Amino acid sequence: MRLAQLQQALDAALEGRPDPQLQQLVASRRLPPDECLALYCQLLQVARTRTLQRLFPACFTLLGATHFQKLAQLCADRLGADFGSRPFGEHVPALLGRYLEAQGQLAAMPFLPELAQLEWSLHCAWRAPDDPELNLDILADFPDELHSEVRPIASAALRLMNARWPILDILDACRQQKPWQPVLQAPGGWLCIYRHLDKARAERIDEGQLLMLSGILMGHNLYQLSCDVPNLNEMLTWMIARGWICRLEFSCAADDPETSLE
Amino acid sequence: MSDYIHWSLAGTGISLRSCNVDQIINDRPNIRWCEALVDAHLVEGGEALHNLERVRHHYPVTLHGLGLALGSTAPLDTGYLVRIRALADRIDASWISDHICFSSLGNCFSHEVLPLPYTEEALDHIASRIMQVQEFLGRRILLENPARYMSYNHSTLSEGEFMAEMARRADCYLLLDVNNSYVSEYNLGASALDTLDSLPPERVREIHLAGFDSRNQYLLDSHNSPVSEPVWALYEEAQKRFKGTPTLIEWEQDVPELSVILREARRAQRIMRRIQGHRRLI
């Protein structure tokens, strides 16, 4: 069997479609061919499950090992299909939604897809590119009348998420190994996910903060932001201090690196 | 000029894991070098990368991966290579290693090490790809023998013959995983000592040691336990043939206290010293 054909047959076998010709080719002193291939399938599945468990520890805790393994299998089944080109794990929140629909006994935890989304966002924030060091002194180089044209740029790690459920409280309960049921009555709301001192964090934000951050993420300059955010200066200072804003840019020439105020 | 001192690699090292990296940074244990998993550090920022940089300030670091897919018949992933080169340059990595395997599931986080058939066709194929990768990275890489649970009836070369010829054709280096050799011998019957005898000493630049898991019928390369006695014995044989070759203790699952891993490293160091007698100069 040629190398390319062998690779194809191995791929198929790992996806549960054994090739009779491959079975003739495989040898071991300890195991029959079908068990050799089954062992590689199992090792692959264990590796994927472990990876997802690291990415979604709270979901793993709440689902339990059996359901989580089934979910991991579902992910594996979809790897070669519509999710093949996306980062491994990104599709878990969506798949978890579909999984819940098919599993009646998990109906008490409808928040799981949102919780998975939060865990994925925390992972993305944790591994996001570093932000450049902010140098506000350069702001002095711009004439006062142009300051309204300045555009704040959000940290690469920053993400916003709207949750119907109190997933932050649920996540905290899981981390502290406490029951999650008592916190279920708490409200959902908007969350800001970010990185501080290398640790991924999430916190609730109010409507003013949401307007400011969503405006920044849409590329609004200070003038545009001031239309929605009455206490803009105060908010700007606060968000710079928290590292949510990583640099300021002159919005008329946003693509020109010469005018970037890093 | 690099931010780091470029020490030569020697003695014993340990694999970096998120659970022990803080302690390594803070305690600076008496080890000679560390090995980091490539795929866990292909990022442009964040804790994993920053910790790796902190470690690199105190130790030489090697990069070990699973994703080059050098045996695969799919095109080489140049985007992946670009990121590896950037990481290696950023931390001034001592060297980069990967496995002799298919690793066909290119986009998956966790690749399984699928063995290649040891045929002329596979040899030509992998040697050509190693040369392309080395050309791209601007350095020689190391290739590791996998733990095998199956072989192929149409293989025409032994593992040792395949590795030796691959290293010669591709002008690459070899990473001998002694635990993998032992596991493969148990599972497949191929002599681990024959493999050692076949390898050209000047090409073997790193040795891995790890624990295996004994299942009902076979041994599993599990990296979750101390190095077993038969593997220590085989390691002595390896050191006799490849004197002073830097050795790594791998422990990836059920990772114990750092002191346990350091104890294993010290044992490897003692064996190395006893056999070596004097410093290896190449």
XYZ file of C-alpha atoms in Angstrom, chain B:
282
model
C 21.772 40.780 19.907
C 19.740 38.159 21.767
C 18.353 38.879 25.217
C 19.516 35.453 26.288
C 22.803 33.734 26.897
C 23.207 30.902 24.416
C 24.382 28.039 26.602
C 25.210 24.699 25.019
C 22.921 21.883 25.972
C 24.361 19.311 28.362
C 23.296 17.102 31.231
C 19.715 16.418 32.190
C 16.613 18.529 31.724
C 12.936 18.288 32.461
C 9.810 19.023 30.474
C 7.968 22.224 31.355
C 4.342 21.951 32.389
C 1.941 24.648 33.451
C 1.716 23.028 36.876
C 5.449 23.223 37.589
C 6.610 26.252 35.632
C 6.099 28.726 38.502
C 8.179 26.584 40.826
C 10.930 26.253 38.240
C 11.004 30.026 37.803
C 10.974 30.737 41.531
C 13.165 27.916 42.878
C 15.525 27.558 39.915
C 16.195 23.880 40.585
C 19.510 22.332 39.717
C 18.717 21.166 36.200
C 20.667 21.965 33.071
C 17.876 22.702 30.610
C 14.113 22.583 29.974
C 11.958 21.404 27.121
C 8.717 23.144 26.169
C 5.893 21.852 24.015
C 5.801 23.868 20.807
C 2.039 23.789 20.406
C 1.370 25.190 23.864
C 3.476 28.258 23.108
C 2.537 29.260 19.567
C 0.925 32.440 20.802
C 1.771 36.121 20.547
C 1.429 36.832 24.229
C 0.009 35.745 27.538
C 1.081 33.731 30.513
C 2.419 30.631 28.763
C 4.765 32.642 26.561
C 5.845 34.981 29.350
C 6.615 32.049 31.641
C 8.636 30.397 28.901
C 10.641 33.595 28.508
C 11.215 33.730 32.262
C 12.446 30.146 32.246
C 14.694 30.909 29.292
C 16.476 33.603 31.266
C 17.805 30.866 33.548
C 17.991 27.734 31.400
C 18.536 26.731 27.783
C 15.190 25.696 26.277
C 14.407 23.186 23.548
C 11.120 23.031 21.662
C 9.367 19.714 21.169
C 6.347 19.240 18.947
C 3.895 16.896 17.333
C 2.480 19.057 14.610
C 5.054 19.170 11.814
C 3.450 16.006 10.410
C 6.665 15.101 8.643
C 5.369 11.714 7.561
C 2.091 13.056 6.266
C 1.417 13.238 2.547
C -0.492 16.495 2.982
C 1.436 19.659 2.085
C 3.642 21.126 4.799
C 1.845 23.747 6.851
C 3.969 26.823 6.161
C 1.896 28.962 8.523
C 2.765 26.565 11.326
C 6.428 26.693 10.333
C 6.421 30.482 10.391
C 5.064 30.447 13.927
C 7.595 27.839 15.083
C 10.449 29.856 13.607
C 9.195 33.001 15.325
C 8.960 31.224 18.675
C 12.389 29.598 18.296
C 13.920 32.982 17.434
C 12.081 34.731 20.251
C 13.411 32.439 22.962
C 16.663 31.510 21.225
C 15.688 27.823 21.392
C 18.601 25.397 21.525
C 16.829 23.134 19.090
C 13.505 21.972 17.725
C 12.328 18.381 17.663
C 9.350 16.439 16.359
C 8.321 12.849 15.717
C 8.700 10.268 12.985
C 5.007 9.853 12.336
C 2.015 10.853 10.232
C 0.277 13.295 12.660
C -2.296 13.618 9.952
C -4.916 15.567 11.835
C -3.285 18.879 11.187
C -5.750 21.238 12.818
C -6.324 19.204 15.926
C -4.854 20.346 19.228
C -3.848 16.849 20.287
C -2.304 14.760 17.573
C -1.804 11.074 17.977
C 1.580 9.748 16.948
C 0.619 7.424 14.103
C 3.592 5.302 13.057
C 4.995 5.325 9.545
C 5.768 2.169 7.614
C 9.531 1.731 7.432
C 9.769 1.555 3.668
C 11.935 3.210 1.022
C 8.965 5.285 -0.067
C 8.383 6.609 3.455
C 12.105 7.213 3.851
C 12.307 9.284 0.676
C 9.190 11.153 1.638
C 10.130 12.063 5.199
C 13.741 12.901 4.339
C 12.586 15.310 1.663
C 10.156 17.007 4.041
C 12.723 17.268 6.825
C 15.074 18.999 4.393
C 12.340 21.456 3.429
C 11.595 22.188 7.076
C 15.277 22.609 7.943
C 15.730 24.932 4.980
C 12.784 27.001 6.164
C 13.812 27.088 9.813
C 17.473 27.636 8.986
C 18.603 24.921 11.385
C 18.819 21.170 11.767
C 15.959 19.564 13.643
C 15.748 16.393 15.729
C 13.410 13.511 14.946
C 12.113 11.166 17.642
C 11.208 7.500 17.407
C 7.540 7.054 18.400
C 6.102 4.554 20.857
C 4.432 2.020 18.595
C 1.481 -0.237 19.200
C 1.452 -1.597 15.666
C 3.771 -2.036 12.720
C 3.111 -2.704 9.043
C 3.746 -5.953 7.227
C 5.171 -4.170 4.213
C 7.957 -2.437 6.179
C 11.332 -3.410 4.766
C 13.615 -1.655 7.249
C 14.013 -1.903 11.008
C 13.356 1.209 13.066
C 17.072 1.743 13.627
C 17.885 1.358 9.928
C 15.100 3.755 9.017
C 16.218 6.402 11.521
C 19.879 6.132 10.566
C 19.203 6.427 6.857
C 16.681 9.235 7.384
C 19.245 11.195 9.399
C 21.888 10.641 6.723
C 19.670 11.626 3.791
C 18.052 14.609 5.466
C 21.168 15.643 7.401
C 19.066 15.933 10.536
C 19.676 14.888 14.128
C 17.968 12.174 16.147
C 16.125 12.208 19.437
C 16.166 8.758 20.950
C 13.219 8.108 23.238
C 14.433 5.151 25.262
C 11.025 4.550 26.807
C 9.469 4.468 23.346
C 12.081 1.968 22.199
C 11.300 -0.249 25.162
C 7.521 0.049 24.671
C 7.856 -0.727 20.965
C 10.037 -3.735 21.718
C 7.485 -5.099 24.154
C 4.520 -4.447 21.879
C 6.036 -5.404 18.548
C 8.991 -7.616 19.330
C 11.568 -5.433 17.569
C 14.813 -5.388 19.569
C 15.488 -2.039 21.245
C 19.193 -2.836 21.499
C 19.307 -3.461 17.755
C 17.755 -0.026 17.278
C 20.425 1.536 19.488
C 23.177 -0.300 17.611
C 21.877 0.974 14.281
C 21.921 4.653 15.171
C 24.923 6.779 14.200
C 26.236 8.233 17.508
C 27.129 11.587 15.945
C 23.477 12.108 15.017
C 21.898 11.323 18.391
C 21.612 14.670 20.156
C 18.922 14.122 22.779
C 17.471 11.264 24.800
C 14.001 11.116 26.350
C 13.057 9.105 29.409
C 9.511 8.634 30.684
C 7.207 6.197 32.396
C 4.874 3.734 30.752
C 1.619 2.180 31.808
C 1.323 -1.583 31.802
C -2.039 -2.595 30.386
C -3.338 -6.131 30.175
C -1.653 -7.069 26.943
C 0.565 -4.168 26.007
C 2.591 -1.230 27.301
C 1.312 2.304 26.865
C 3.654 5.274 26.590
C 1.739 7.247 29.191
C 4.253 9.737 30.643
C 2.472 9.481 33.977
C 4.875 7.546 36.175
C 8.551 7.167 37.080
C 10.956 5.664 34.581
C 10.805 1.894 34.970
C 13.826 -0.244 35.824
C 14.084 -1.973 32.419
C 14.053 1.478 30.786
C 16.839 2.668 33.103
C 18.829 -0.396 32.059
C 18.234 0.418 28.402
C 19.203 4.030 29.096
C 22.565 2.837 30.400
C 23.056 0.986 27.137
C 22.096 4.129 25.235
C 24.556 6.246 27.205
C 27.312 3.721 26.507
C 26.693 4.219 22.811
C 25.888 7.944 22.826
C 28.063 9.208 25.659
C 27.002 12.398 27.355
C 23.915 12.910 25.226
C 21.588 15.417 26.971
C 18.677 13.620 28.559
C 15.167 14.774 29.352
C 12.717 13.441 31.922
C 9.200 13.676 30.452
C 6.210 13.650 32.785
C 2.973 14.996 31.347
C 0.060 13.281 33.038
C -0.587 12.985 36.789
C 2.407 15.262 37.259
C 3.860 14.811 40.768
C 5.766 17.248 42.985
C 8.722 18.746 41.173
C 11.070 17.037 43.635
C 9.985 13.635 42.271
C 10.855 14.637 38.709
C 14.131 16.151 39.858
C 15.005 12.873 41.555
C 14.576 11.101 38.219
C 16.729 13.740 36.544
C 19.469 13.264 39.125
C 19.436 9.517 38.543
C 19.852 10.068 34.809
C 22.659 12.518 35.536
C 24.454 9.977 37.737
C 24.256 7.315 35.054
C 25.472 9.762 32.461
C 28.444 10.805 34.617
C 29.358 7.245 35.514
C 29.404 6.118 31.904
C 30.718 9.281 30.393
C 33.825 9.536 32.504
C 34.816 12.696 30.708
C 33.007 15.431 28.814
C 31.728 14.794 25.348
C 33.354 17.379 23.134
C 31.094 17.171 20.081
